[in-house]
Amino acid sequence: MLTKMVVENFKSFDKQTELTMVSSSKIRAKLDHRVQVGSNTRLLKHAVIYGANASGKSNLVDFARFFKSTLEGGLPLWGTRCFCRNSKENEKKNSTFEIQMEIDGKFYAYGFSAILADRWMTGEWLYELYQNGGARCIFEREELSKPELDASVALSKEEHNRFEIYASDFEKNIAELFLTEMNRGKNIAEDSNLQVFKKVYNWLKNHIVIITPDSRVTDFKYYYENDSLALINDLISTFDTGVSNVRIEEIDLNDLSKMLPKPILDDVMEKVRKSLSETGTKSFRMSGRSDTSFFNIEFNGNEEPKVTTIKLRHGKSMYDFDFEEESDGTRRLFDLMDMLLMKDDDMVYVVDELERSLHPKLTEHFLELFSERHKNHKIQLIFTTHESSIMDQELFRRDEIWFIERDEENNSKIYSLDRFKERYDKKLSKAYLEGRYGAIPVFRRFEFGKGV
């Protein structure tokens, strides 16, 4: 589970900023919104982030997106202007990114630092954290030096020699992460202490899912599994969108090319080629979605690929509807439905503008379903929103509600509702809109001149 995110000198975050998922010991409400880990740590399952437009909410989501992008492919070109540009000095200062997590009952802190304008990696580290406040270094590196494994990591002589070769080969690599390198086909025994490199990498890569308003191709495999499709039909009918049934229909590649803009189709085919190359198999399936369509592509040996899409039925109508004919709100629900269908444990969903195109009651209904569906799962939901009506202690605890606002120097700061001493019966949404907690727009007076 996610424990903490730490960021510094990135976009609107100038000084070190933290979002923690460790619960407050003072709050006794909604005890099922936290998960006991170890002897004395309880982690929250939700973080709801409020703030005015341009306050920095999306920048916090971009932190997670940048972190994963660097993990998978090195420092991205688009990140060269992502340092906090509120100060000229920041261009040559380190930007810091760290994620703390719990995996199989153990806590880790993994992070890196870089001068983004130069695409220059200046540091990288991995620590095991103890619940008594202590920590043990696993490895770290600085600037052009080779990665150093801490002496506390016990290895056989052969493992130690192999690690030294890996580290020496990586020396002076200024654009990539050593954690990524340790997961490029390295032959590591299952009982080796070097498995921690695979464990942390796998969690960061596969257990954090980011959903933004401009997300394009995403995995929607559940729509093509019979059991899940039956559940989808049951769920979608509860939202009162008019959709009563979802079914699968086979189409050909020509139909798919008409459904998808060329850049998206090219992206899909590139993902297919890359997956087939990496796995070395001839069988492959990929589900995805563009702005207006769902699709599934299955490859089986040398056979022609099988392409399918979804068709929707409204009420008692005998006619099918294409996905592109649905409203923005209905299509948004399909974006989010994956979170209700997730069968794997220990997932973190980071969603920007969760309520986009949704009626407040639909947003509330979705959140209630999410909490009910995953009340016994280690699944976390972190999302930004403007929707004050869901700021209700019937839905979330005080320590699950966060605010982001910009200071007089235009830098973002984040703080929890838990720092405000409020009665449990207080109408939080009203107090928020009245400005009690900050993080709302402040307008300047303007008058139209005569003749304008």
XYZ file of C-alpha atoms in Angstrom:
452
model
C 0.000 0.000 0.000
C 1.038 3.594 -0.542
C 2.379 5.219 2.611
C 3.613 8.608 1.462
C 4.465 10.715 -1.605
C 7.238 13.311 -1.329
C 8.026 15.902 -3.989
C 10.244 18.987 -4.200
C 11.000 21.494 -6.980
C 8.462 20.052 -9.395
C 5.948 22.239 -11.224
C 4.152 24.352 -8.573
C 5.754 22.480 -5.643
C 8.824 24.484 -4.623
C 9.686 23.256 -1.123
C 9.400 19.644 0.018
C 5.748 18.623 0.041
C 4.242 15.425 1.444
C 0.952 13.570 1.141
C 0.718 10.870 3.789
C -1.696 7.937 3.919
C -0.958 7.166 7.584
C -4.177 7.567 9.553
C -4.691 9.834 12.526
C -4.879 8.006 15.850
C -7.403 10.560 17.139
C -10.203 9.835 14.673
C -12.521 6.969 15.560
C -14.988 7.369 12.674
C -15.044 4.941 9.715
C -12.514 2.477 11.044
C -13.010 0.350 7.903
C -11.352 3.148 5.889
C -7.971 2.144 7.240
C -5.859 -1.007 7.045
C -3.734 -2.313 9.897
C -0.179 -3.043 8.748
C 2.267 -4.490 11.224
C 1.895 -3.806 14.910
C 1.206 -0.078 15.044
C 0.684 1.379 11.546
C -2.716 2.035 9.992
C -2.941 3.216 6.386
C -5.867 5.093 4.886
C -7.730 3.819 1.838
C -8.676 7.237 0.428
C -7.276 10.711 -0.118
C -9.636 13.386 -1.472
C -7.814 16.487 -2.702
C -9.589 19.835 -3.070
C -8.314 23.100 -4.458
C -9.061 25.980 -6.784
C -8.225 25.847 -10.487
C -4.436 26.060 -10.989
C -3.827 25.398 -7.283
C -1.611 22.386 -8.046
C -4.002 19.434 -7.759
C -3.169 18.099 -11.217
C 0.532 18.689 -10.540
C 0.334 16.165 -7.701
C -1.104 13.637 -10.156
C 1.651 14.606 -12.603
C 4.189 13.755 -9.897
C 2.956 10.153 -9.978
C 2.889 10.183 -13.792
C 6.448 11.580 -13.977
C 7.666 9.046 -11.403
C 6.314 6.095 -13.372
C 7.487 7.496 -16.700
C 11.044 7.822 -15.362
C 10.887 4.341 -13.883
C 9.858 2.815 -17.208
C 11.992 4.802 -19.635
C 14.404 7.159 -17.899
C 14.039 10.917 -17.436
C 11.469 11.979 -20.058
C 12.117 14.842 -22.452
C 8.834 16.461 -21.446
C 10.183 16.811 -17.921
C 12.956 19.290 -18.747
C 10.676 22.259 -17.981
C 8.927 20.655 -15.016
C 11.112 22.220 -12.314
C 9.299 24.841 -10.236
C 9.599 27.888 -12.472
C 8.536 30.373 -9.801
C 12.235 30.970 -9.151
C 15.101 31.188 -11.637
C 17.385 29.417 -9.152
C 15.283 26.256 -9.333
C 16.482 25.532 -12.876
C 19.819 24.322 -11.513
C 18.505 22.874 -8.259
C 17.700 19.264 -7.535
C 14.138 18.063 -7.949
C 13.287 15.232 -5.569
C 10.766 12.418 -5.977
C 10.095 9.741 -3.371
C 7.386 7.146 -2.812
C 7.087 5.236 0.437
C 5.152 1.982 0.320
C 4.257 -1.167 2.225
C 4.856 -4.490 0.469
C 4.149 -7.819 2.169
C 4.256 -6.258 5.606
C 7.538 -4.379 5.079
C 7.956 -0.648 4.474
C 10.240 0.870 1.832
C 11.216 4.331 0.662
C 12.408 4.601 -2.925
C 13.281 7.837 -4.657
C 15.564 9.791 -6.932
C 16.746 13.335 -7.520
C 17.597 15.104 -10.760
C 18.317 18.453 -12.339
C 15.391 18.288 -14.722
C 16.480 21.066 -17.092
C 19.668 19.109 -17.855
C 18.094 15.628 -17.675
C 20.808 14.815 -15.139
C 20.140 12.166 -12.482
C 21.900 13.284 -9.300
C 20.842 10.618 -6.820
C 18.846 7.448 -6.209
C 18.112 5.488 -3.053
C 16.180 2.578 -1.581
C 15.632 2.155 2.164
C 13.723 -0.289 4.300
C 11.782 1.611 6.968
C 11.009 0.320 10.438
C 7.891 1.101 12.438
C 9.990 2.328 15.365
C 11.257 5.177 13.170
C 14.530 3.561 12.136
C 15.689 2.774 8.611
C 18.166 0.540 6.778
C 19.825 1.555 3.535
C 19.608 -1.035 0.758
C 21.396 0.913 -1.961
C 22.110 4.454 -3.047
C 24.098 6.327 -5.655
C 25.196 9.909 -6.196
C 25.826 11.726 -9.463
C 28.308 9.809 -11.646
C 29.312 7.312 -8.965
C 28.323 3.684 -9.323
C 25.440 2.375 -7.173
C 26.592 1.127 -3.769
C 24.915 -1.796 -2.025
C 24.778 -1.423 1.747
C 26.886 -3.851 3.756
C 23.747 -4.970 5.625
C 22.485 -6.732 2.465
C 23.869 -10.250 2.798
C 24.894 -11.875 -0.507
C 26.838 -14.905 -1.582
C 30.229 -14.244 -3.168
C 28.822 -15.017 -6.612
C 25.842 -12.665 -6.096
C 28.128 -9.931 -4.808
C 30.428 -10.219 -7.834
C 27.450 -10.148 -10.190
C 26.039 -7.052 -8.484
C 29.399 -5.296 -8.772
C 29.370 -5.956 -12.528
C 25.838 -4.541 -12.818
C 26.811 -1.473 -10.772
C 30.053 -0.848 -12.678
C 28.279 -1.092 -16.040
C 25.754 1.489 -14.815
C 28.367 3.982 -13.608
C 28.009 7.476 -15.146
C 24.478 6.755 -16.394
C 22.857 10.143 -15.840
C 19.428 9.654 -17.416
C 18.148 6.309 -16.103
C 17.366 4.571 -12.840
C 19.426 1.707 -11.439
C 16.229 0.123 -10.070
C 15.022 -0.169 -13.664
C 18.350 -1.597 -14.799
C 18.154 -4.302 -12.131
C 14.885 -5.440 -13.709
C 16.179 -5.815 -17.281
C 16.576 -9.564 -17.629
C 18.837 -9.978 -14.623
C 19.123 -13.569 -13.397
C 18.379 -13.261 -9.679
C 17.658 -16.328 -7.556
C 14.267 -16.445 -5.853
C 15.840 -16.648 -2.385
C 18.367 -13.869 -3.030
C 18.252 -10.640 -1.039
C 18.544 -8.867 -4.403
C 14.902 -9.821 -5.010
C 14.017 -6.598 -3.188
C 14.910 -4.759 -6.423
C 12.261 -6.747 -8.291
C 9.708 -6.479 -5.503
C 9.877 -2.677 -5.280
C 10.052 -2.179 -9.053
C 7.076 -4.450 -9.667
C 4.979 -2.643 -7.060
C 5.757 0.812 -8.426
C 5.217 -0.229 -12.039
C 2.133 -2.429 -11.723
C 0.319 -1.398 -8.559
C -0.122 2.333 -9.236
C -2.729 3.218 -11.871
C -3.061 6.828 -13.042
C -6.241 8.085 -14.689
C -6.291 11.617 -16.123
C -8.912 13.448 -18.222
C -6.746 12.913 -21.323
C -5.920 9.252 -20.666
C -6.037 7.394 -23.977
C -5.254 3.717 -24.322
C -5.972 1.903 -21.065
C -6.440 -1.738 -20.150
C -10.129 -2.681 -19.974
C -9.752 -6.447 -19.929
C -12.733 -6.955 -17.626
C -15.143 -6.007 -20.385
C -14.076 -9.122 -22.238
C -14.511 -11.630 -19.417
C -17.948 -13.229 -19.072
C -18.145 -13.025 -15.288
C -17.045 -9.392 -15.256
C -19.389 -8.475 -18.100
C -22.346 -9.778 -16.075
C -21.192 -7.661 -13.113
C -20.803 -4.621 -15.372
C -24.387 -4.969 -16.530
C -25.559 -5.150 -12.919
C -23.459 -2.138 -11.910
C -24.242 0.142 -14.871
C -27.975 -0.259 -14.312
C -27.627 1.246 -10.815
C -26.350 4.577 -12.207
C -29.549 5.525 -14.046
C -27.737 6.442 -17.278
C -30.249 4.716 -19.547
C -27.801 1.917 -20.390
C -29.342 -1.445 -19.495
C -27.033 -3.916 -21.235
C -23.472 -4.156 -22.550
C -22.463 -6.823 -25.056
C -19.449 -7.684 -27.230
C -19.505 -7.553 -31.039
C -16.777 -8.673 -33.449
C -15.532 -6.184 -36.068
C -12.624 -6.185 -38.535
C -9.395 -4.185 -38.595
C -10.835 -1.825 -41.186
C -13.668 -0.944 -38.782
C -11.122 -0.345 -36.027
C -9.131 2.024 -38.242
C -12.316 4.050 -38.751
C -13.045 4.130 -35.033
C -9.622 5.331 -33.902
C -7.691 8.458 -34.906
C -4.456 7.485 -36.654
C -2.136 8.532 -33.763
C -4.062 6.308 -31.349
C -4.167 3.403 -33.797
C -0.410 3.740 -34.334
C 0.074 3.768 -30.560
C -2.033 0.619 -30.206
C -0.092 -1.264 -32.879
C 3.228 -0.172 -31.378
C 2.134 -1.538 -27.994
C 1.138 -4.800 -29.702
C 4.506 -5.111 -31.474
C 6.419 -4.285 -28.291
C 4.498 -6.834 -26.211
C 4.926 -9.601 -28.789
C 8.645 -8.847 -28.964
C 9.142 -8.767 -25.181
C 7.176 -11.939 -24.433
C 8.461 -13.900 -27.421
C 5.038 -15.460 -27.910
C 2.566 -15.290 -30.776
C -0.511 -15.024 -28.575
C -1.489 -11.658 -27.204
C -4.567 -9.723 -26.130
C -4.991 -6.021 -25.539
C -8.044 -4.053 -24.496
C -8.180 -0.295 -24.726
C -10.242 2.793 -25.213
C -10.043 6.101 -27.019
C -12.249 9.133 -26.399
C -15.193 7.522 -28.162
C -14.606 3.789 -28.502
C -13.762 0.524 -26.779
C -11.823 -2.215 -28.550
C -10.121 -5.534 -27.941
C -7.466 -7.143 -30.165
C -6.523 -10.819 -29.874
C -3.589 -12.424 -31.710
C -3.309 -16.205 -31.844
C -0.383 -17.568 -33.804
C -0.537 -16.746 -37.510
C -4.298 -16.342 -37.559
C -5.924 -13.047 -38.454
C -6.326 -10.864 -35.362
C -9.754 -10.889 -33.776
C -11.093 -7.404 -33.072
C -14.146 -6.750 -30.918
C -15.926 -3.715 -29.510
C -18.832 -3.107 -27.145
C -22.440 -2.307 -28.014
C -24.909 -0.785 -25.602
C -28.652 -1.312 -25.183
C -30.982 1.283 -23.653
C -33.955 0.136 -21.607
C -36.327 -2.008 -23.644
C -35.094 -0.668 -26.980
C -34.358 -3.284 -29.642
C -31.548 -1.183 -31.120
C -27.862 -1.121 -30.222
C -25.950 2.074 -29.538
C -22.275 2.699 -30.235
C -20.072 3.899 -27.387
C -19.460 7.194 -29.181
C -23.212 7.941 -29.034
C -23.218 8.009 -25.240
C -22.927 11.181 -23.165
C -19.614 12.340 -21.728
C -20.845 11.340 -18.265
C -21.700 7.788 -19.323
C -18.337 7.390 -21.052
C -16.622 8.689 -17.908
C -18.358 5.988 -15.850
C -16.869 3.355 -18.135
C -13.446 4.924 -17.492
C -13.918 4.434 -13.766
C -15.664 1.067 -13.818
C -12.321 -0.759 -13.941
C -11.751 0.288 -10.319
C -14.922 -1.506 -9.231
C -13.987 -4.663 -11.118
C -10.404 -4.960 -9.906
C -9.754 -8.433 -8.498
C -6.113 -7.954 -7.519
C -5.294 -6.745 -4.031
C -2.919 -3.910 -3.133
C -3.669 -1.376 -5.885
C -3.431 2.412 -5.799
C -5.618 4.466 -8.138
C -4.601 8.096 -8.699
C -7.402 9.934 -10.507
C -7.432 13.539 -11.696
C -10.875 15.194 -11.684
C -12.802 12.085 -10.735
C -16.147 13.890 -11.007
C -15.536 15.186 -14.561
C -18.789 15.099 -16.579
C -20.620 13.347 -13.727
C -23.670 14.562 -11.807
C -22.773 14.985 -8.098
C -25.130 12.140 -7.195
C -23.411 9.825 -9.708
C -20.035 10.711 -8.179
C -21.360 10.012 -4.698
C -22.880 6.716 -5.828
C -19.617 5.629 -7.436
C -17.641 6.398 -4.271
C -20.123 4.475 -2.140
C -19.835 1.475 -4.456
C -16.035 1.713 -4.415
C -15.906 1.706 -0.612
C -18.378 -1.164 -0.353
C -16.681 -3.240 -3.064
C -13.215 -2.899 -1.518
C -13.968 -2.695 2.194
C -11.953 -5.877 2.750
C -9.266 -5.130 0.144
C -5.965 -3.274 0.292
C -7.026 -0.903 -2.487
C -6.494 2.861 -2.247
C -8.123 5.714 -4.155
C -6.458 9.138 -4.373
C -8.358 11.703 -6.412
C -8.624 15.412 -7.072
C -11.990 17.108 -7.248
C -13.920 20.388 -7.172
C -17.123 18.691 -6.013
C -17.742 20.115 -2.539
C -20.960 18.121 -2.048
C -18.967 14.928 -1.460
C -17.014 16.601 1.342
C -19.193 14.761 3.794
C -18.116 12.809 6.853
C -20.636 10.177 5.856
C -18.264 9.363 2.986
C -14.770 10.170 4.276
C -12.795 10.704 7.439
C -11.281 14.104 8.232
C -7.763 12.750 7.713
C -8.757 11.555 4.214
C -9.591 15.096 3.049
C -6.778 17.334 1.800
C -6.496 20.868 0.417
C -4.017 22.403 -1.996
C -3.599 26.142 -2.427
C -0.996 28.543 -3.774
C 0.785 31.034 -1.536
C 1.749 34.616 -2.321
C 4.778 33.358 -4.290
C 2.552 31.058 -6.380
C 3.912 27.885 -4.779
C 1.551 25.039 -3.897
C 1.182 23.769 -0.380
C -0.915 20.850 0.816
C -2.557 20.305 4.191
C -5.150 18.023 5.759
C -8.604 18.866 7.083
C -7.509 17.044 10.220
C -5.516 20.104 11.261
C -8.802 21.976 11.729
C -10.703 21.171 14.913
C -14.268 20.674 13.682
C -17.334 19.153 15.287
C -18.463 15.916 13.701
C -21.836 17.438 12.868
C -20.398 20.445 11.025
C -21.432 20.938 7.377
C -17.963 20.691 5.837
C -18.929 21.590 2.270
C -20.547 24.841 3.435
C -17.522 25.750 5.549
C -15.215 24.977 2.618
C -17.137 27.177 0.172
C -17.172 29.971 2.755
C -13.367 29.827 2.695
C -12.779 28.453 6.196
C -10.187 25.955 4.959
C -8.717 28.027 2.114
C -8.025 26.324 -1.245
C -10.817 28.208 -3.046
C -10.603 30.860 -5.807
C -10.147 34.466 -4.650
C -11.541 36.896 -7.216
C -10.490 40.481 -7.797
C -13.085 43.117 -8.369
C -13.567 44.164 -12.003
C -15.834 46.768 -13.539
C -16.648 47.169 -17.231
C -16.040 50.706 -18.384
C -18.671 52.702 -20.173
C -19.020 51.865 -23.836
C -17.506 48.398 -23.419
